[in-house]
Short mmCIF file of C-alpha atoms in Angstrom, two decimals:
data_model
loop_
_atom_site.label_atom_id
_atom_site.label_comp_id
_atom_site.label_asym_id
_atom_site.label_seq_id
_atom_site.Cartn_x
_atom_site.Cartn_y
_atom_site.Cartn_z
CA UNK A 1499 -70.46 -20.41 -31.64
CA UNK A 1500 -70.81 -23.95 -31.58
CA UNK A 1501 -68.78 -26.33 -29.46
CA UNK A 1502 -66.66 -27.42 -32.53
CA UNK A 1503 -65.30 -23.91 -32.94
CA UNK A 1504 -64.77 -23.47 -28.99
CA UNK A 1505 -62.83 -26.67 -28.86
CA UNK A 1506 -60.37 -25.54 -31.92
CA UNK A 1507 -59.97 -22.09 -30.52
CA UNK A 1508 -58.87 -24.04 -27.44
CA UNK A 1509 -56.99 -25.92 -28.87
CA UNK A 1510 -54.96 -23.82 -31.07
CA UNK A 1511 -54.37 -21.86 -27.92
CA UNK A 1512 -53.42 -24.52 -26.01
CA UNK A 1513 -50.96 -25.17 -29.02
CA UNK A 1514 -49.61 -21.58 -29.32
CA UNK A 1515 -48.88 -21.52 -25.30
CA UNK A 1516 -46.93 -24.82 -25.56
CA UNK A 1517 -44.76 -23.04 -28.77
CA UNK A 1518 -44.23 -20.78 -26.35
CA UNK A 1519 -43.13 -22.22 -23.67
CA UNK A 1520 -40.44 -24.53 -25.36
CA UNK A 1521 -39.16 -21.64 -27.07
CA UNK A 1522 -38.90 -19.55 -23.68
CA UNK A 1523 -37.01 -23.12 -22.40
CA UNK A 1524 -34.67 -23.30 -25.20
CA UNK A 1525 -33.67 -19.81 -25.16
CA UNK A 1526 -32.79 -19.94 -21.37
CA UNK A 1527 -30.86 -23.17 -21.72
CA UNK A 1528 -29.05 -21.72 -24.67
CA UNK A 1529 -29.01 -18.47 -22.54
CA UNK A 1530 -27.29 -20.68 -19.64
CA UNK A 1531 -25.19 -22.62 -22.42
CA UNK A 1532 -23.69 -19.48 -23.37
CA UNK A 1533 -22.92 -17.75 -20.02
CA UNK A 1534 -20.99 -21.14 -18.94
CA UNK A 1535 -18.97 -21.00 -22.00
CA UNK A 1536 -17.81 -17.55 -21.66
CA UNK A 1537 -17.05 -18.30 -17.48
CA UNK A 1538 -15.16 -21.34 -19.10
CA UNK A 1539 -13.33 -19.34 -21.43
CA UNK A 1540 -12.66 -16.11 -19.47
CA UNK A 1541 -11.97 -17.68 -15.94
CA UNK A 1542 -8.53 -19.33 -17.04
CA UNK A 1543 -7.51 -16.12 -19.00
CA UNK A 1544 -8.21 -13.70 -15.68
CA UNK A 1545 -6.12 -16.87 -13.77
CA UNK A 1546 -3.23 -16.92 -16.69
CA UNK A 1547 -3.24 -13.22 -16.70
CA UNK A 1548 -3.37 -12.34 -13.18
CA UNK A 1549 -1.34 -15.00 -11.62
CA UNK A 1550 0.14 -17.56 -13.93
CA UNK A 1551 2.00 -15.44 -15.79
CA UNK A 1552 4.06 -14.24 -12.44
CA UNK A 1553 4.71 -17.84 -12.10
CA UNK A 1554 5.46 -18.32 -15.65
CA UNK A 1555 7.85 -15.28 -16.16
CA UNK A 1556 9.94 -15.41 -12.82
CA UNK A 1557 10.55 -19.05 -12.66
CA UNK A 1558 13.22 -18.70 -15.57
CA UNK A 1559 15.00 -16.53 -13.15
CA UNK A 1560 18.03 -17.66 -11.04
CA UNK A 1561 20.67 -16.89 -8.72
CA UNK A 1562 24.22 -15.93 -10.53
CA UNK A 1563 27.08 -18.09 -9.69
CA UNK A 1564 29.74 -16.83 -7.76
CA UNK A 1565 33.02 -18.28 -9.59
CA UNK A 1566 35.82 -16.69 -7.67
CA UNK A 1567 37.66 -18.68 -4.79
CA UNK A 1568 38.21 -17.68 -1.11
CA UNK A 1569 41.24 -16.66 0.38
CA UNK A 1570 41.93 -20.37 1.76
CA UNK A 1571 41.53 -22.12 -2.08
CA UNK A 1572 38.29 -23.57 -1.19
CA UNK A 1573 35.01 -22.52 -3.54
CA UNK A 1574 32.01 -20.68 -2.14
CA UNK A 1575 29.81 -22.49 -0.05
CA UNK A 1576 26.04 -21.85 -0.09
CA UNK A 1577 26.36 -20.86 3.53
CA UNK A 1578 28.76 -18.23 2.91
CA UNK A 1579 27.22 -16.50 -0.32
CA UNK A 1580 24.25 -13.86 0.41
CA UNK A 1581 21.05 -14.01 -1.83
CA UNK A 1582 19.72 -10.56 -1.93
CA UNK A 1583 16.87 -8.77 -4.35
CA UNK A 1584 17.32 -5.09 -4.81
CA UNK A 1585 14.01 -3.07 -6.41
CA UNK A 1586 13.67 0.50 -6.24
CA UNK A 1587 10.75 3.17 -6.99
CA UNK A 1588 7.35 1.70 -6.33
CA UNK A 1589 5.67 4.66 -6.19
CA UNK A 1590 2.81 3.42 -4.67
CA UNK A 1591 -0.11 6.17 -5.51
CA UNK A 1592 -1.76 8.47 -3.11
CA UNK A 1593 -4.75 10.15 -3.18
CA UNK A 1594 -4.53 13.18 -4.52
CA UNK A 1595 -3.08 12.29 -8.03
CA UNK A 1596 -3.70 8.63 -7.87
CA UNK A 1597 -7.02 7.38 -9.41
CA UNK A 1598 -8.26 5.02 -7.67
CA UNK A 1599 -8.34 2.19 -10.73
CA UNK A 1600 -4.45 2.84 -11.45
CA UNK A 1601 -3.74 2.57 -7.80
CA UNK A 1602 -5.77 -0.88 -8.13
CA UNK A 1603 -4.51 -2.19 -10.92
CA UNK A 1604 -0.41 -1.02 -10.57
CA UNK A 1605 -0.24 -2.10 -6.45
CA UNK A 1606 -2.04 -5.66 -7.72
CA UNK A 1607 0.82 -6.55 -10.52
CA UNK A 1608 3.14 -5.01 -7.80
CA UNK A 1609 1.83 -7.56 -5.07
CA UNK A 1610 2.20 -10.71 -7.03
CA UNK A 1611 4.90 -10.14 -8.46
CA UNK A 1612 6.99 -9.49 -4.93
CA UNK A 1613 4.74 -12.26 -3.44
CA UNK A 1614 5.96 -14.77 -6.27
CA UNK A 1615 9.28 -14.04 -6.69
CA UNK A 1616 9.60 -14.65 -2.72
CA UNK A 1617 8.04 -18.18 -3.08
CA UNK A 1618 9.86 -19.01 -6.12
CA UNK A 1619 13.04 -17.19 -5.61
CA UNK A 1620 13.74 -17.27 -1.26
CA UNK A 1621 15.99 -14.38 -0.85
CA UNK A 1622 17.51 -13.42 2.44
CA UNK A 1623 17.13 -10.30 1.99
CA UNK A 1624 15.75 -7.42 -0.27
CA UNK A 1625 16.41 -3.99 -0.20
CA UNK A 1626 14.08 -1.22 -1.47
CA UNK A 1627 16.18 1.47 -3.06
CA UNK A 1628 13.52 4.78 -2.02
CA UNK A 1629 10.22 6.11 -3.77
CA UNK A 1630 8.61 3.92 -1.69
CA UNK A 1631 5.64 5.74 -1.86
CA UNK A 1632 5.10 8.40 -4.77
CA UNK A 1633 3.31 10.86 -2.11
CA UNK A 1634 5.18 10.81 1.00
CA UNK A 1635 6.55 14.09 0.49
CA UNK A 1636 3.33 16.02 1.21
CA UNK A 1637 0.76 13.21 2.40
CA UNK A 1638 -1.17 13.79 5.71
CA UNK A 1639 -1.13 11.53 8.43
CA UNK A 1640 -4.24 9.78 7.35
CA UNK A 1641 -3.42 9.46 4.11
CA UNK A 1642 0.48 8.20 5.22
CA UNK A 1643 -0.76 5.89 7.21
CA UNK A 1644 -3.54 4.34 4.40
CA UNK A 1645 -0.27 4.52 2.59
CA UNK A 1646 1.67 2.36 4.67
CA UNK A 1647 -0.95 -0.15 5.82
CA UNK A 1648 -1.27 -1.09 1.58
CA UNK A 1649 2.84 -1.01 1.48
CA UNK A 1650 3.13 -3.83 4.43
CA UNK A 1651 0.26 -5.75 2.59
CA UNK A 1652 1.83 -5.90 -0.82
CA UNK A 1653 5.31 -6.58 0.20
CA UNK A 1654 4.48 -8.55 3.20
CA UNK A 1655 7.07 -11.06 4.05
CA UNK A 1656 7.78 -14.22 5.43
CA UNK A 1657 9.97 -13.77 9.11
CA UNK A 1658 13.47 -15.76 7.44
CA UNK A 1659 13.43 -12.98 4.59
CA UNK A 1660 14.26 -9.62 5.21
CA UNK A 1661 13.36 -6.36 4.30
CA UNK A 1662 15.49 -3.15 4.26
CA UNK A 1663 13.98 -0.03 3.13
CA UNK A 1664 16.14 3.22 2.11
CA UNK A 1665 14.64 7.15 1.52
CA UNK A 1666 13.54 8.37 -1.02
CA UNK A 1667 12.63 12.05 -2.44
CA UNK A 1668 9.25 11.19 -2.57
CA UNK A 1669 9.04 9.80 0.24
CA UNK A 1670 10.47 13.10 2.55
CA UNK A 1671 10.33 15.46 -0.30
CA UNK A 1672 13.20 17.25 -2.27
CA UNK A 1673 16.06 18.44 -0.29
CA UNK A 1674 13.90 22.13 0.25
CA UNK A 1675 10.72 20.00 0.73
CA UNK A 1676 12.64 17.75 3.80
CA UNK A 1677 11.67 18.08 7.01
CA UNK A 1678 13.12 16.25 10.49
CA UNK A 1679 9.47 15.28 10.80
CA UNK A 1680 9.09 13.50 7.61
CA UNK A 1681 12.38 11.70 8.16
CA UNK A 1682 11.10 10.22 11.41
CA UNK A 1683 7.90 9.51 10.17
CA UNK A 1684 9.50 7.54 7.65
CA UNK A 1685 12.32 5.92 10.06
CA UNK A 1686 9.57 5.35 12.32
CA UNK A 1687 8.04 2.76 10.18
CA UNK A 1688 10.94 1.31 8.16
CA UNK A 1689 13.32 1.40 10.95
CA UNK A 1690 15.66 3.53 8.58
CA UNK A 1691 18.31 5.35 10.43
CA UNK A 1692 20.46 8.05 7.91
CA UNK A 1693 23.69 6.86 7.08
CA UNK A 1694 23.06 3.51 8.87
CA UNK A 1695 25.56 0.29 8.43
CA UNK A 1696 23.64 -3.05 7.44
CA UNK A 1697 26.15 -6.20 7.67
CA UNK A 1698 25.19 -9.19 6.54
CA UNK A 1699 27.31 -12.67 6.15
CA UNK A 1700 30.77 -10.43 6.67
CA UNK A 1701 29.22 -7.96 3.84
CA UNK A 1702 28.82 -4.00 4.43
CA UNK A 1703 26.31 -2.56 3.58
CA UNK A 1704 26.20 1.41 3.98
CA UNK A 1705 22.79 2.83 3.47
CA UNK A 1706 22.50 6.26 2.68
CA UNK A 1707 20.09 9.12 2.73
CA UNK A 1708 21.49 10.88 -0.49
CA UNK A 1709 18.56 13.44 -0.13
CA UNK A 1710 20.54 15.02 2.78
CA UNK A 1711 23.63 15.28 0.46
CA UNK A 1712 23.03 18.71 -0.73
CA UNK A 1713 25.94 19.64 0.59
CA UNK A 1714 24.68 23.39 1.96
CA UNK A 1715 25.38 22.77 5.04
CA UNK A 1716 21.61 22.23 6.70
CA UNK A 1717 21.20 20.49 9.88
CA UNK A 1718 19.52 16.97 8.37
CA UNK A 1719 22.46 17.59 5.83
CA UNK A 1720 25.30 18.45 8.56
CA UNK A 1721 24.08 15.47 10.96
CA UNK A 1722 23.96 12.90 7.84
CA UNK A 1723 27.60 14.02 6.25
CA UNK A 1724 29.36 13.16 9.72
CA UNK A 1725 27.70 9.64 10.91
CA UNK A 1726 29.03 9.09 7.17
CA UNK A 1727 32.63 10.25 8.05
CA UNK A 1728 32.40 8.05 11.16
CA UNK A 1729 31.11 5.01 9.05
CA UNK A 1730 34.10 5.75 7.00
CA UNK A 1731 36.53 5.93 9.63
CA UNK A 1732 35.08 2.86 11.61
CA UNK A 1733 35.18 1.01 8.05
CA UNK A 1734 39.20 1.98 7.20
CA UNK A 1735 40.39 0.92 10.63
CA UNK A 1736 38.91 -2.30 9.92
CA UNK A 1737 40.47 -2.55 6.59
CA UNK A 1738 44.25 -1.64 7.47
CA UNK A 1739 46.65 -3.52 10.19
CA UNK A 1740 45.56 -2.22 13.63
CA UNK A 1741 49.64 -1.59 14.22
CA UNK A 1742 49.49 0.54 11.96
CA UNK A 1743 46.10 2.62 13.35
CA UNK A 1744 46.19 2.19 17.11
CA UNK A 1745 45.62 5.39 18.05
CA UNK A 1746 43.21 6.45 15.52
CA UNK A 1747 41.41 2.99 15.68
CA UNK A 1748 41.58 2.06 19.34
CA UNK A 1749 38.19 3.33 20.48
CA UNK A 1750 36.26 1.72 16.87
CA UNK A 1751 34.11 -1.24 16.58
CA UNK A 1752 35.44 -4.01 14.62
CA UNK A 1753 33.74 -4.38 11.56
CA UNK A 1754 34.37 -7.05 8.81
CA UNK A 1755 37.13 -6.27 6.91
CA UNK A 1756 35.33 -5.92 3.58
CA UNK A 1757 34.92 -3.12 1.15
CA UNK A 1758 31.07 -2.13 1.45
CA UNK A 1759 28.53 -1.71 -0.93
CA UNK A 1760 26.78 1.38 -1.68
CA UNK A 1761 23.01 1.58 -1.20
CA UNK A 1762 20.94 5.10 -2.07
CA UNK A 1763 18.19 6.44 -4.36
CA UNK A 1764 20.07 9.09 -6.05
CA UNK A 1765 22.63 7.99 -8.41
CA UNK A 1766 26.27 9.31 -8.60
CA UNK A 1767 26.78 12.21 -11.11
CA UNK A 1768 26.86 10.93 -14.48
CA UNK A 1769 26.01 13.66 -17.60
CA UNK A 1770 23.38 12.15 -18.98
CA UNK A 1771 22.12 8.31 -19.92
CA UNK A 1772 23.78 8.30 -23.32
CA UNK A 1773 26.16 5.90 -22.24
CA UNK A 1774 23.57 3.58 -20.86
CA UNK A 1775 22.50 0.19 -22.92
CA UNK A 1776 19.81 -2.36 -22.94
CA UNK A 1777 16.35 -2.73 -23.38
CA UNK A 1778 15.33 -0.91 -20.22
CA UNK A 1779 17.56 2.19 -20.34
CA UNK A 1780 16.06 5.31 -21.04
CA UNK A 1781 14.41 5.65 -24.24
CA UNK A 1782 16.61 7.07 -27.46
CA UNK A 1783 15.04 10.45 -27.36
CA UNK A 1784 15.89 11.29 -23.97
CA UNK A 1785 19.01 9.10 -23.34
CA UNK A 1786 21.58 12.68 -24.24
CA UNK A 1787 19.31 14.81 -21.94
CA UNK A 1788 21.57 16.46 -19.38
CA UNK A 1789 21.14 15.41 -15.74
CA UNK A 1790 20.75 18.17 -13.02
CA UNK A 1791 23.13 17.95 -10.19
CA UNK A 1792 20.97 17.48 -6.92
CA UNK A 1793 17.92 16.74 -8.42
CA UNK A 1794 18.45 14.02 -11.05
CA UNK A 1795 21.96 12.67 -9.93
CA UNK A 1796 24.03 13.83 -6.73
CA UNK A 1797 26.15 16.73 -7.24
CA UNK A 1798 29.76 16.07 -8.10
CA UNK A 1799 31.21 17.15 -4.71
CA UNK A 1800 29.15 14.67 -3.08
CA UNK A 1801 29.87 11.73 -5.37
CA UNK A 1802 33.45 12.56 -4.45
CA UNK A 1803 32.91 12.71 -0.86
CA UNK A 1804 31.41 8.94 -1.02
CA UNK A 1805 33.93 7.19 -3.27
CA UNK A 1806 36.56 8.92 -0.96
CA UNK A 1807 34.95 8.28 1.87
CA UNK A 1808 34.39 4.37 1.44
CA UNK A 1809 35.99 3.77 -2.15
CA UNK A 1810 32.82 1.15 -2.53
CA UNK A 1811 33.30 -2.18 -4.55
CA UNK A 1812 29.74 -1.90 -5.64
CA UNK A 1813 27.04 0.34 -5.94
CA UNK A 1814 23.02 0.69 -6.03
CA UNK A 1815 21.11 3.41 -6.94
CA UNK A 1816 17.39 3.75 -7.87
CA UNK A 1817 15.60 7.52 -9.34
CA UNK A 1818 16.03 7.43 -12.80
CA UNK A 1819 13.52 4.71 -13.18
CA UNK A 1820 15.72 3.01 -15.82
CA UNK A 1821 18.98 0.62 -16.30
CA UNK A 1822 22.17 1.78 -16.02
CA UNK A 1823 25.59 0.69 -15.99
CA UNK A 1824 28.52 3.25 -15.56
CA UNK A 1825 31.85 2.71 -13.73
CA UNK A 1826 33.39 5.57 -11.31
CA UNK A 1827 36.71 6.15 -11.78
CA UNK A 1828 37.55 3.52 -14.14
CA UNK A 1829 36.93 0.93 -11.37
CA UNK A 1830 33.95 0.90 -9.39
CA UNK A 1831 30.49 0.05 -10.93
CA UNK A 1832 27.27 1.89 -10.33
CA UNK A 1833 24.28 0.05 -11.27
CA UNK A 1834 20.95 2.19 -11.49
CA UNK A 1835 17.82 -0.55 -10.69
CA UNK A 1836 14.65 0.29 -12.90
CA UNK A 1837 11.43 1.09 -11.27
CA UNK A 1838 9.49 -1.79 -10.21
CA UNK A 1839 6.54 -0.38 -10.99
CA UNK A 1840 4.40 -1.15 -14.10
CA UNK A 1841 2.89 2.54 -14.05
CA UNK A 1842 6.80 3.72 -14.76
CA UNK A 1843 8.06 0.95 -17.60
CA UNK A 1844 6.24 -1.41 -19.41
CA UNK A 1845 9.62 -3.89 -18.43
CA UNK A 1846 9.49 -3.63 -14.85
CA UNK A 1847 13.00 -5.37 -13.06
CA UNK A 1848 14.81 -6.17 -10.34
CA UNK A 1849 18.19 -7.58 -9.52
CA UNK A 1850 19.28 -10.93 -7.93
CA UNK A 1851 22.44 -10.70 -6.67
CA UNK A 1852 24.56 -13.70 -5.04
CA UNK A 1853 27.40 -12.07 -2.40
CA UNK A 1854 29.89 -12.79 -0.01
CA UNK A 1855 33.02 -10.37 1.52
CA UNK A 1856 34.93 -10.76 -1.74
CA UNK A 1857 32.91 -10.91 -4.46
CA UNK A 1858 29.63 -10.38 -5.83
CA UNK A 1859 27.59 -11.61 -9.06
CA UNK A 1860 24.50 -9.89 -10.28
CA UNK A 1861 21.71 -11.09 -12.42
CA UNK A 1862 18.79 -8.87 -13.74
CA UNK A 1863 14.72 -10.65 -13.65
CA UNK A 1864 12.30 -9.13 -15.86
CA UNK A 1865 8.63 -9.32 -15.02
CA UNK A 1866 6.18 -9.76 -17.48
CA UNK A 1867 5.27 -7.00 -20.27
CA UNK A 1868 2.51 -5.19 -19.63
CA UNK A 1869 2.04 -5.35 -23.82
CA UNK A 1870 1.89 -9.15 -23.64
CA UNK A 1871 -0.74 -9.00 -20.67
CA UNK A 1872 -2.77 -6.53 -22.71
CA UNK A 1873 -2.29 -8.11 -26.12
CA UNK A 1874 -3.92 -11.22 -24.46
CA UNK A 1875 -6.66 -9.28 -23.37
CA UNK A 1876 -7.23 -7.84 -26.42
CA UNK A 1877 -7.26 -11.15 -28.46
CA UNK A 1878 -9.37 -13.10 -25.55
CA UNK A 1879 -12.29 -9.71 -25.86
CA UNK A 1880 -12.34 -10.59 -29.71
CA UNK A 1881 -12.97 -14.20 -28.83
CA UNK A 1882 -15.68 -13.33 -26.80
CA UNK A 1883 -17.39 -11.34 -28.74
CA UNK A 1884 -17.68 -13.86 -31.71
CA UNK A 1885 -18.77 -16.36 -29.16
CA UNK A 1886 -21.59 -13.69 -27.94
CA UNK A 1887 -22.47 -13.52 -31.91
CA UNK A 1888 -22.59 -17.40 -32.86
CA UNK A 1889 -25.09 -17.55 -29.95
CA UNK A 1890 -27.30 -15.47 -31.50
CA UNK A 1891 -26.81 -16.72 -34.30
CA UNK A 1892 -28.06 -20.14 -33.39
CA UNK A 1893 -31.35 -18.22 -32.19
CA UNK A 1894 -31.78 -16.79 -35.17
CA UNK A 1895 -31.68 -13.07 -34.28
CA UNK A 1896 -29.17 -11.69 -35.71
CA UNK A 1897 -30.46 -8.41 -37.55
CA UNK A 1898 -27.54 -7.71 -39.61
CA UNK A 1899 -26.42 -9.36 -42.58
CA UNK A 1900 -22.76 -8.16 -41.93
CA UNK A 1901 -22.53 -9.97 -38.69
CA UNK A 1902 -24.04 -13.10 -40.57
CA UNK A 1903 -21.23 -12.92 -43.25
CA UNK A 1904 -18.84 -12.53 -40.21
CA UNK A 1905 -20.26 -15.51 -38.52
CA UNK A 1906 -20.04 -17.58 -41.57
CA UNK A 1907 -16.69 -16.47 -42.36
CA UNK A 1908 -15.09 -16.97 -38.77
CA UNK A 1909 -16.80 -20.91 -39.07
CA UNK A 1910 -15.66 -21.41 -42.29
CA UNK A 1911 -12.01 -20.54 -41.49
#
C-alpha cells in the first residue's frame, strides 16, 4: 500500500471518529436537555400536589360567626368565643393489615393536612373523636408504641394549641375485646381519663368512653356509668339556685353554669343514615342499612341515660366515618364528624367550630379530593410521556410510525 492510500484510510478514520464523537456529544446534551425538562416540569407538580394544594384548599376555610348576644347586651368578644377543630377516625395503619405504601401515602396527606390547617387556621384546641389508631385493639407493645411515636409526629403541635384525644373501638377493642390494660395503655399516652370533664372558656366539655356503655354491667362499664352520674350531678347543681340544692350540692365543685357538650366515638342510636344529607353522608346504597345497637350506634338505653343525664346542647360523635345531622328529641343536635382519613372517603373533613357558654356556631372544611390529586397525576404522566417521545423524536429514533403520527399530531394541535 502506498502512502497515498495510508493517509486516506487515516483520514477517513480520523473523520468517522470525529462523526462520532459529536454525535455521542449531542445525544448527551439532548440526553441532559431532556432530564432538566422533565425535573422542571415534574418538581412543581410533586410541590402543587403534595403541599400546595393543602394550602390552596384550607385557606378558603374560616371560623363561623357567633351572632347571638350575651346576657349583659354586649356582642361576643374574640376573647370570650373558643376556636376548636373536631376530627375523628384516623385510623392510622398497623402492621399487620397495613401495607406499608398505604400507610405512607394515607399518614403523609394526614400530616399536612393537620400541619396546615394549624398554621393557617390557629385553633385553641382540637379534639380527636377515637379510632385513633385502626390497630390498637390487638397491637403489641412494639408495634403500639411504633404506632404512637408516627401519631405524635403527624399531629404534632405547637404548645398554645391543644390536643384532646377520646377512645375509640379500635383503639381498646369492641366492648368483649376491652381490657383495663388497653384502657391504660391508651390513657397513659393521651392522658384520657373515662368520663373525664374538659372546661374550656366557661364551656363543658364531657368526654366519654361510649365503648364502656354496654350497659351489662362489667366493671370498666360499672366504673364508667357512675363518674358519669357524678359528672351529672356536679353539672345540675351548678345549673340550678344553690337555695334550692344545698344539701344535695353542698359538698360539689362549682362548675360553670353551662349546658355541656357531648364528646364520644359512638353515635347516639339513630336507625339507619337515611335521614342523613350532603355530599359526605353515606353513600345511597347503604344510607337505609339498619344500624346495630352497640356496635354501630349506642344502644337506646344508653342514649337515654346521657341526654338524661346531662340533657347536652350539642353533640360530637365520630364511627360511622360519614356526615350526619340528626336532632334528639326534637331539640338537641348530634353531629357525626367524617373520617379524616383519605383511606376512608375520598372527601375527608373536619369541623371548625367558634364557642362560648351560650352558644355555639359550626362550620364544616373539606380537604382536597383525592380524585382531583389523582386526576392531576394522571394528566401530568401523559405530559411526560409525550415529552419523553418528542425527544426521541428529535434524535431520530423513533421506530414506530404510530408514535410519529402521534408526535406530529400533538405539535400540530
Amino acid at each position: 500500500m502506498n502512502c497515498s492510500a495510508i493517509y486516506r484510510e487515516k483520514r477517513s478514520s480520523d473523520m468517522a471518529f470525529l462523526r462520532f464523537s459529536i454525535v455521542s456529544k449531542l445525544f448527551w446534551r439532548k440526553r441532559g436537555s431532556l432530564v432538566l425538562k422533565l425535573l422542571c416540569f415534574t418538581l412543581p407538580v410533586i410541590v402543587f400536589c403534595e403541599f400546595l394544594i393543602y394550602y390552596i384548599v384550607i385557606i378558603q376555610c374560616h371560623w363561623p360567626q357567633l351572632k347571638t348576644q350575651t346576657l349583659e347586651g354586649t356582642e361576643q368578644t374574640s376573647e370570650s368565643v373558643l376556636k376548636a377543630m373536631f376530627l375523628a377516625d384516623t385510623h392510622l395503619l398497623g402492621e399487620i393489615q397495613g401495607h406499608w405504601l398505604d400507610k405512607l401515602r394515607r399518614e403523609w396527606q394526614m400530616e399536612r393536612a393537620f400541619q396546615t390547617a394549624l398554621r393557617l387556621l390557629q385553633p385553641e384546641v382540637v379534639f380527636i373523636l377515637g379510632d385513633i389508631f385502626d390497630e390498637g385493639k390487638w397491637s403489641s407493645s412494639q408495634a403500639w408504641s411504633d404506632d404512637v411515636r408516627r401519631f405524635q409526629k403527624m399531629f404534632r403541635h405547637p404548645a398554645h394549641t391543644e390536643l384532646i384525644v377520646i377512645v375509640g373501638n379500635h383503639d381498646i377493642g369492641f366492648h368483649y375485646e376491652m381490657t383495663e390494660f388497653k384502657l391504660k395503655r391508651f390513657s397513659q399516652v393521651f392522658n384520657f381519663t373515662s368520663e373525664k370533664l374538659v372546661t374550656r372558656k366557661g364551656i363543658n366539655f364531657v368526654l366519654v368512653n361510649s365503648v364502656a356503655m354496654e350497659g351489662d354491667g362489667c366493671k370498666i362499664c360499672r366504673t364508667a356509668e357512675a363518674k358519669l352520674a357524678e359528672l351529672s350531678h356536679s353539672l345540675n347543681c351548678s345549673l340550678q339556685e344553690q337555695s334550692q340544692y344545698q344539701k344535695k350540692c353542698s359538698n360539689v365543685d362549682k362548675l360553670p353554669p353551662s349546658l355541656p357538650i357531648l364528646l364520644q366515638h359512638y353515635p347516639l342510636y339513630r336507625r339507619s343514615d337515611s335521614q342523613c344529607t350532603g355530599e359526605d353522608a353515606a353513600p345511597l346504597d347503604k344510607r337505609n342499612d339498619p344500624f346495630t345497637e352497640k356496635y354501630d350506634v349506642l344502644s337506646v338505653e344508653a342514649t337515654q341515660k346521657l341526654l338524661w343525664w346531662f340533657q347536652p346542647r350539642l353533640i360530637l360523635s365520630g364511627h360511622t366515618h360519614s356526615a350526619c345531622e340528626v336532632l334528639h328529641d326534637g331539640k338537641i343536635p348530634e353531629i357525626s364528624v367524617p373520617s379524616f382519613s383519605w383511606r376512608n372517603r375520598n372527601n375527608p373533613s373536619f369541623i371548625m367550630g367558634s364557642m362560648t357558654s351560650a352558644d355555639f356556631s359550626l362550620y364544616k372544611c373539606f380537604l382536597p379530593f383525592e380524585n382531583t390529586v389523582v386526576a392531576i397525576y394522571c394528566a401530568a404522566g401523559a405530559v411526560l410521556v409525550l415529552l419523553i417521545l418528542a425527544h426521541f423524536q428529535s434524535l431520530h429514533i423513533l421506530p414506530f410510525p404510530f408514535v410519529q403520527h402521534l408526535i406530529t399530531k400533538h405539535k400540530a394541535v
